[in-house]
Coordinates of C-alpha atoms and ligand atoms in Angstrom, one line a residue:
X225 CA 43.5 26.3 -41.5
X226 CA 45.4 23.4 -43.5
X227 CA 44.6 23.0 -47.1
X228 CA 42.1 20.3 -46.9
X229 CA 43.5 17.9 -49.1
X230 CA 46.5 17.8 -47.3
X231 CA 45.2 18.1 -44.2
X232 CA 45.7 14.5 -42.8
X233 CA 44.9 14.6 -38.5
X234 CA 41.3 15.1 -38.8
X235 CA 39.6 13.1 -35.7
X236 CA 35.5 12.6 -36.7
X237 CA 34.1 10.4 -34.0
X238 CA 33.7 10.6 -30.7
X239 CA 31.8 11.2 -27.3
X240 CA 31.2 13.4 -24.6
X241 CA 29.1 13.4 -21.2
X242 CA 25.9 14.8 -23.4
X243 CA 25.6 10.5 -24.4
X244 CA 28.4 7.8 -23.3
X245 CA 31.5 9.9 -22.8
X246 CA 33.1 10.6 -19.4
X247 CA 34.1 14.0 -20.4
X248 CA 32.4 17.3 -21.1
X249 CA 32.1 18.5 -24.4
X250 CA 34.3 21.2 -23.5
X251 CA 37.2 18.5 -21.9
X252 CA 37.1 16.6 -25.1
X253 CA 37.8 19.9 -27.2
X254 CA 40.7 20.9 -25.0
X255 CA 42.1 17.3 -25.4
X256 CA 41.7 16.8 -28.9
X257 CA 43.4 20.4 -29.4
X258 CA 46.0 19.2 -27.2
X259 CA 46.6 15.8 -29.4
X260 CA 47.2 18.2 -32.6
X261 CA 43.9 17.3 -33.9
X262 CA 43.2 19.4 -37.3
X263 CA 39.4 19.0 -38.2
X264 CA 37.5 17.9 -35.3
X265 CA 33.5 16.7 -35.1
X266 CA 32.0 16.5 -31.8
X267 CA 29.5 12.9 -32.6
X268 CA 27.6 12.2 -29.5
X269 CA 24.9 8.9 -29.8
X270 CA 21.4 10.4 -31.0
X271 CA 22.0 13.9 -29.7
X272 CA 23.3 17.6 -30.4
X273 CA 22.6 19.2 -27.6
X274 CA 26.9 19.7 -26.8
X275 CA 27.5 20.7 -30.6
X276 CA 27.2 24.5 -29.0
X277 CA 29.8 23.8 -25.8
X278 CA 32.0 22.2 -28.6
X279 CA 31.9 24.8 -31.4
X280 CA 33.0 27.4 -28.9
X281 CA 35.0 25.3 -27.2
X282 CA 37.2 24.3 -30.8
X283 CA 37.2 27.7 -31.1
X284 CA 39.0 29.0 -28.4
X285 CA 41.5 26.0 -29.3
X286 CA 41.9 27.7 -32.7
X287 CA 40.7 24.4 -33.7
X288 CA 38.2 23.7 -37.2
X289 CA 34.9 22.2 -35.9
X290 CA 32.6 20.4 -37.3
X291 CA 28.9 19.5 -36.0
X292 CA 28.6 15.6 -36.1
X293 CA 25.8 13.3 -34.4
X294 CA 26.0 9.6 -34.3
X295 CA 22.5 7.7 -35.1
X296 CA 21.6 4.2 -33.7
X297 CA 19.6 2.4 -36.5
X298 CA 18.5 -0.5 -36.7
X299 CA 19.4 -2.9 -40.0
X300 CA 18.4 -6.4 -41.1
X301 CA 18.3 -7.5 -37.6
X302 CA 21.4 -5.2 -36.0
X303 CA 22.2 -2.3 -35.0
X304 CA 24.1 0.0 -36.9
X305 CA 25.3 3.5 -36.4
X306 CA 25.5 6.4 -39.4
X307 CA 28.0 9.2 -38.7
X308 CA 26.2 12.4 -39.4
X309 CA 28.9 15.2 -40.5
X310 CA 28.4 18.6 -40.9
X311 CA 25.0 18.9 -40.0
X312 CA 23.1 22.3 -38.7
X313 CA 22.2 20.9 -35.6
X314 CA 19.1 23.3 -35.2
X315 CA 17.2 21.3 -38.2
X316 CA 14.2 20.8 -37.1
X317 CA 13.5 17.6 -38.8
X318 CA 17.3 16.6 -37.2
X319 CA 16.4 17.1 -33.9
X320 CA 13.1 15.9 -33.8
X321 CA 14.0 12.5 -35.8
X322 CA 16.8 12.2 -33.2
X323 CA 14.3 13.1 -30.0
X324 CA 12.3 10.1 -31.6
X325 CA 15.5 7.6 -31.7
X326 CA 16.6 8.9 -28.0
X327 CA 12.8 8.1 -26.8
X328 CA 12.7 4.0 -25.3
X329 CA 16.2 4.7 -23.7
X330 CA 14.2 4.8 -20.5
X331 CA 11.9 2.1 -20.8
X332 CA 15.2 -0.3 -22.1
X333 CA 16.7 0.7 -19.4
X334 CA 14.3 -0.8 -16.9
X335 CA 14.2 -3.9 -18.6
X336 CA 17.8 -4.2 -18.8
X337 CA 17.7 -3.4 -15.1
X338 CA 15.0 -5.8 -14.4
X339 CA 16.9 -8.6 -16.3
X340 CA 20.4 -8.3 -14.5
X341 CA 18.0 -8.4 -11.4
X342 CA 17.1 -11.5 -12.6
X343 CA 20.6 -13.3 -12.5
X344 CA 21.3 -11.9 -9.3
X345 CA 22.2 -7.9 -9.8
X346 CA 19.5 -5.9 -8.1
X347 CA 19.9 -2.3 -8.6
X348 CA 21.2 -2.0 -12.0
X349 CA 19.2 0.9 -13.1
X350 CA 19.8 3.0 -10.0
X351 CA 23.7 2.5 -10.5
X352 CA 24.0 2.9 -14.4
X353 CA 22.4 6.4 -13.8
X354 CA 24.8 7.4 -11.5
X355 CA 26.9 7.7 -14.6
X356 CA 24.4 9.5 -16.9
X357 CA 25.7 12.7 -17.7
X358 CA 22.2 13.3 -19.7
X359 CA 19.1 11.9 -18.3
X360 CA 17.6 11.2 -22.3
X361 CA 20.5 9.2 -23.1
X362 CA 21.0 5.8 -20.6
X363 CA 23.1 3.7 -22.7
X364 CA 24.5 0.4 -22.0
X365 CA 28.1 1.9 -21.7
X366 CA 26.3 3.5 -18.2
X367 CA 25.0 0.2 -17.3
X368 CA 28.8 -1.7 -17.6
X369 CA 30.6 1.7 -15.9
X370 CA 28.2 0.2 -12.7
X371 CA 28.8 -3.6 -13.1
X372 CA 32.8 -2.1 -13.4
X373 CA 32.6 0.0 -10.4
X374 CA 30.4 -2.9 -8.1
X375 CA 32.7 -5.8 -8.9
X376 CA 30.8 -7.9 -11.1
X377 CA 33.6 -7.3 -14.3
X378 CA 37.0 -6.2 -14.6
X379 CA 36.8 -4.1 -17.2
X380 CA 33.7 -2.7 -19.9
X381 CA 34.6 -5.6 -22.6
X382 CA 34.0 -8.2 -19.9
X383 CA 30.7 -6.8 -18.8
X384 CA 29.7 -6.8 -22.8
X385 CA 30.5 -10.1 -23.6
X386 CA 29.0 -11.7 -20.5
X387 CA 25.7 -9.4 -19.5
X388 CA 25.2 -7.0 -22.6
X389 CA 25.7 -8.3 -25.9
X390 CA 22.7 -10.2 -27.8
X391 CA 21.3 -13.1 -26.2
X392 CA 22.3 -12.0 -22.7
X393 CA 20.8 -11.2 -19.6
X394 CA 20.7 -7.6 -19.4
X395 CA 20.1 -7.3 -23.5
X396 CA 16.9 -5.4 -24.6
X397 CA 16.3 -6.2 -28.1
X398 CA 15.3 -2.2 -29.3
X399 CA 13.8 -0.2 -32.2
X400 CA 15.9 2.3 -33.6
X401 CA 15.7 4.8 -36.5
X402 CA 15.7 3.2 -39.8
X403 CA 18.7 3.5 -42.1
X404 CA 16.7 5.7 -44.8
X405 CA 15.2 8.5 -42.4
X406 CA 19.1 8.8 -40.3
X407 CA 20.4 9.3 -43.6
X408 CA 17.9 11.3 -45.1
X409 CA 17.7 13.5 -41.2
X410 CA 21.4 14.1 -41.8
X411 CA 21.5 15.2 -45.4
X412 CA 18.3 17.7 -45.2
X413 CA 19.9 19.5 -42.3
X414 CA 23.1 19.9 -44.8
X415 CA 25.6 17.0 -43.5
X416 CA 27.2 14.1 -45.0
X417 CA 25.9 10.4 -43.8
X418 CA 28.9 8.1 -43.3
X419 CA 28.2 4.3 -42.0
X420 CA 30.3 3.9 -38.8
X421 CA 32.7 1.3 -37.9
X422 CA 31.6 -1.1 -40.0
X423 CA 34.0 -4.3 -39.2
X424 CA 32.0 -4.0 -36.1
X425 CA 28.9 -5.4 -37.2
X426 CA 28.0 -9.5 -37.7
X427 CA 26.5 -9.4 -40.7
X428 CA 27.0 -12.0 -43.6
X429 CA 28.5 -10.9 -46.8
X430 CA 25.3 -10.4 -48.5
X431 CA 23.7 -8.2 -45.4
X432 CA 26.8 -6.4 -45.1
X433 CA 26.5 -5.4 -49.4
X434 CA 23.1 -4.9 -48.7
X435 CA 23.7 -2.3 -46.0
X436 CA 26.4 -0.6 -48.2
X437 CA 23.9 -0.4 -51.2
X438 CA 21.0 0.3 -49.7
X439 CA 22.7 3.4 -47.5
X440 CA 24.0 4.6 -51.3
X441 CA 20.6 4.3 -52.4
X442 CA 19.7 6.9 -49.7
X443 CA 22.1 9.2 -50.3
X444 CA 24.8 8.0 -48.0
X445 CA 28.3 9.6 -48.8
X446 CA 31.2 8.0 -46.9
X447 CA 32.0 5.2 -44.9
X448 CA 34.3 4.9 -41.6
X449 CA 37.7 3.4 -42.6
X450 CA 40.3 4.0 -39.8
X451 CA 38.7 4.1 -36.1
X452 CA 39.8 3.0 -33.2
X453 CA 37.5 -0.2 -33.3
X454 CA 39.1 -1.2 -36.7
X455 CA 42.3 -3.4 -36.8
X456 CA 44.8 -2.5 -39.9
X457 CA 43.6 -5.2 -41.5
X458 CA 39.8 -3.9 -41.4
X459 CA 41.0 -0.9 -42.7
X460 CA 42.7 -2.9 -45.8
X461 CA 39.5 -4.2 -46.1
X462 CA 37.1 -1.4 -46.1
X463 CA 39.5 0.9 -47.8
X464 CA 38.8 -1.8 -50.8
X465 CA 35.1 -1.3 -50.1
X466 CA 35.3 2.8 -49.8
X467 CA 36.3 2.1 -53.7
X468 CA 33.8 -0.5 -54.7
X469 CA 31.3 1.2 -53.8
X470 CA 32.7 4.8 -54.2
X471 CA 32.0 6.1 -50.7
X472 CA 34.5 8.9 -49.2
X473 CA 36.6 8.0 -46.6
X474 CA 36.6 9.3 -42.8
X475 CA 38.4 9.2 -40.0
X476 CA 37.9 9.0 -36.2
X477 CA 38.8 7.7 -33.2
X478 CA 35.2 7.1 -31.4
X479 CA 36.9 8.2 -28.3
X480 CA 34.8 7.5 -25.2
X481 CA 37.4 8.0 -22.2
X482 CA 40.6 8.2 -21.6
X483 CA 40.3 5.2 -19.2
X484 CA 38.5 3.0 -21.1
X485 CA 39.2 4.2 -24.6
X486 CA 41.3 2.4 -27.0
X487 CA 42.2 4.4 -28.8
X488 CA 43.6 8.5 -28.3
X489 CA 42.0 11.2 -30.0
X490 CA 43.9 12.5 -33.2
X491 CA 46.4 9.1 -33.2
X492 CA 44.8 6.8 -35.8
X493 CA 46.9 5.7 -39.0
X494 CA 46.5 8.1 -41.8
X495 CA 43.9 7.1 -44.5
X496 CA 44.9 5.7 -47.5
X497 CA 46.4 8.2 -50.2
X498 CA 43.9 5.7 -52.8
X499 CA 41.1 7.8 -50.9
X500 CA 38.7 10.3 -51.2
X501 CA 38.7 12.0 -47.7
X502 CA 34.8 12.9 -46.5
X503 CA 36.3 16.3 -45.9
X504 CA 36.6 17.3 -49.3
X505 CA 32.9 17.5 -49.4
X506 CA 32.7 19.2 -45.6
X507 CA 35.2 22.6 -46.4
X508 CA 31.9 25.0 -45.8
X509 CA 30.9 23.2 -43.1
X510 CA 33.5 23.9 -40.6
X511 CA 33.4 26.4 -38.1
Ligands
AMP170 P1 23.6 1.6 -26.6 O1 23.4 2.7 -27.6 O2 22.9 1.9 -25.3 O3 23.1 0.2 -27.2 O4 25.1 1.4 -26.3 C1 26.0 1.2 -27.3 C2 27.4 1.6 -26.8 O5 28.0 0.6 -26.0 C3 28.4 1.8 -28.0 O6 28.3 3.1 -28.5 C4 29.7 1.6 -27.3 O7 30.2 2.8 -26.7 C5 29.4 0.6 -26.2 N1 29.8 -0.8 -26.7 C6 29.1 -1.6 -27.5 N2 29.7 -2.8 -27.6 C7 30.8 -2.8 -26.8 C8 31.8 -3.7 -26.4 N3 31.8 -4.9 -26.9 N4 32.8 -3.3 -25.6 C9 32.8 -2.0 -25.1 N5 31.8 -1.1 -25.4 C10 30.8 -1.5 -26.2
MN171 MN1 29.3 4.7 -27.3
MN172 MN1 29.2 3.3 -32.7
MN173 MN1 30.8 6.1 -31.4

């Protein structure tokens, strides 16, 4: 294994079939192996249940794993999502924190369903879960693979910004964990809590400082800096934030499919040499 100071391709976000991914956790292993990734974590929405598949999938690639979830929380009004790294996935508060947070998928779903229906696309709910690979986790990435696939949109962004995003028709406003029990869930089973993407969230300056205090406050470690969502100058920015607030650093792709994904597993821009890498802290986590 490379030294893990030096070790600079580690790829810490991204999804399989088990929530929004197209591929198995198994597919997404071989490919990352495949793209020279060094220290890989497996981070489906709200669930473990592929961290098995994954581990002994990395491990046949010869490839250091690390168990990873990603948590939908909801925050002054938005929703945020908290990288957990490292975790045991078996922790029992974990997975029953995380059962809670899946639970309402279904019941959004409908609604979503029923609101397309509503400006003129019946069978929404039938069609997204044609593209569930796990019946506990419908997600709106299902619902715009079906408004894709039937015409409606030319491509996922599209179907966001004109049916799924805030304030439009096929948008369920939803409860999610709160910031203090994802972080909490993901330190008690042994992991490191890292805010996700964060240029991807509308908050004001002040919201945005009190998200990064009060997830400190918590015991929230590290803070995504280069992923495929962030432009180099968002990573300027929050590299400059990773030090304000003295946060550790990660790195990850968030890797959905390679259709629709922006961005390659294992071919993001290095972190900054100013930072402190989130692996440092993760060494006797990997398997
Ligand atoms: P959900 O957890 O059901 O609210 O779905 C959130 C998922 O939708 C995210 O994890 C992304 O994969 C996807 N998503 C959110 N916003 C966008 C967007 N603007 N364009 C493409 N995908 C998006
Ligand atoms: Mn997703
Ligand atoms: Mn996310
Ligand atoms: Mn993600």
């Amino acid at each position: 294994m490379p030294r893990f100071h030096v070790l600079s391709n580690a790829d810490l976000h991204c999804h399989s079939t088990v929530s929004d991914g197209t591929l198995a956790p198994e597919a997404v292993a071989a490919r990352a192996a495949a793209q020279g990734v060094e220290l890989w974590a497996l981070t489906d929405h709200d669930e473990v249940s592929g961290i098995a598949r994954a581990r002994a999938a990395a491990q046949a690639h010869g490839m250091p794993f690390l168990a990873g979830v990603e948590i939908s929380v909801s925050f002054a009004g938005q929703v945020v999502h908290i990288v957990g790294l490292g975790v045991d996935e078996t922790d029992a508060q974990l997975v029953e924190g995380l059962r809670a947070t899946r639970g309402g998928r279904e019941q959004r779903a409908r609604e979503m369903a029923a609101g397309l229906a509503a400006v003129g696309i019946p069978g929404a709910y039938e069609g997204a879960l044609k593209h569930v690979g796990n019946p506990d986790l419908i997600s709106r990435t299902h619902f715009a693979r079906f408004l894709v696939e039937s015409g409606v949109c030319n491509d996922i962004p599209e179907v966001f910004r004109r049916f799924l995003k805030e304030g439009k028709p096929g948008y369920v406003e939803h409860r999610w964990a709160a910031l203090g029990d994802a972080v909490r869930w993901i330190r008690e089973a042994g992991g490191v809590a890292v805010i996700a993407h964060p240029a991807r969230y509308a908050f004001s300056p002040t919201a945005e400082f009190a998200l990064f205090s009060e997830f400190k406050t918590h015991g929230g470690q590290g803070v995504e800096v280069v992923t495929g969502s962030h432009s180099d100058a968002e990573a300027v920015r929050y590299t400059d934030m990773a030090l304000e607030f003295e946060l550790l650093a990660s790195r990850g792709s968030d890797f959905h499919s390679p259709a629709e994904s922006r961005t390659e597993l294992g071919s993001l821009p290095p972190l900054s040499a100013k930072l402190r890498p989130v692996w440092e802290l993760l060494e006797a986590r990997v398997s």
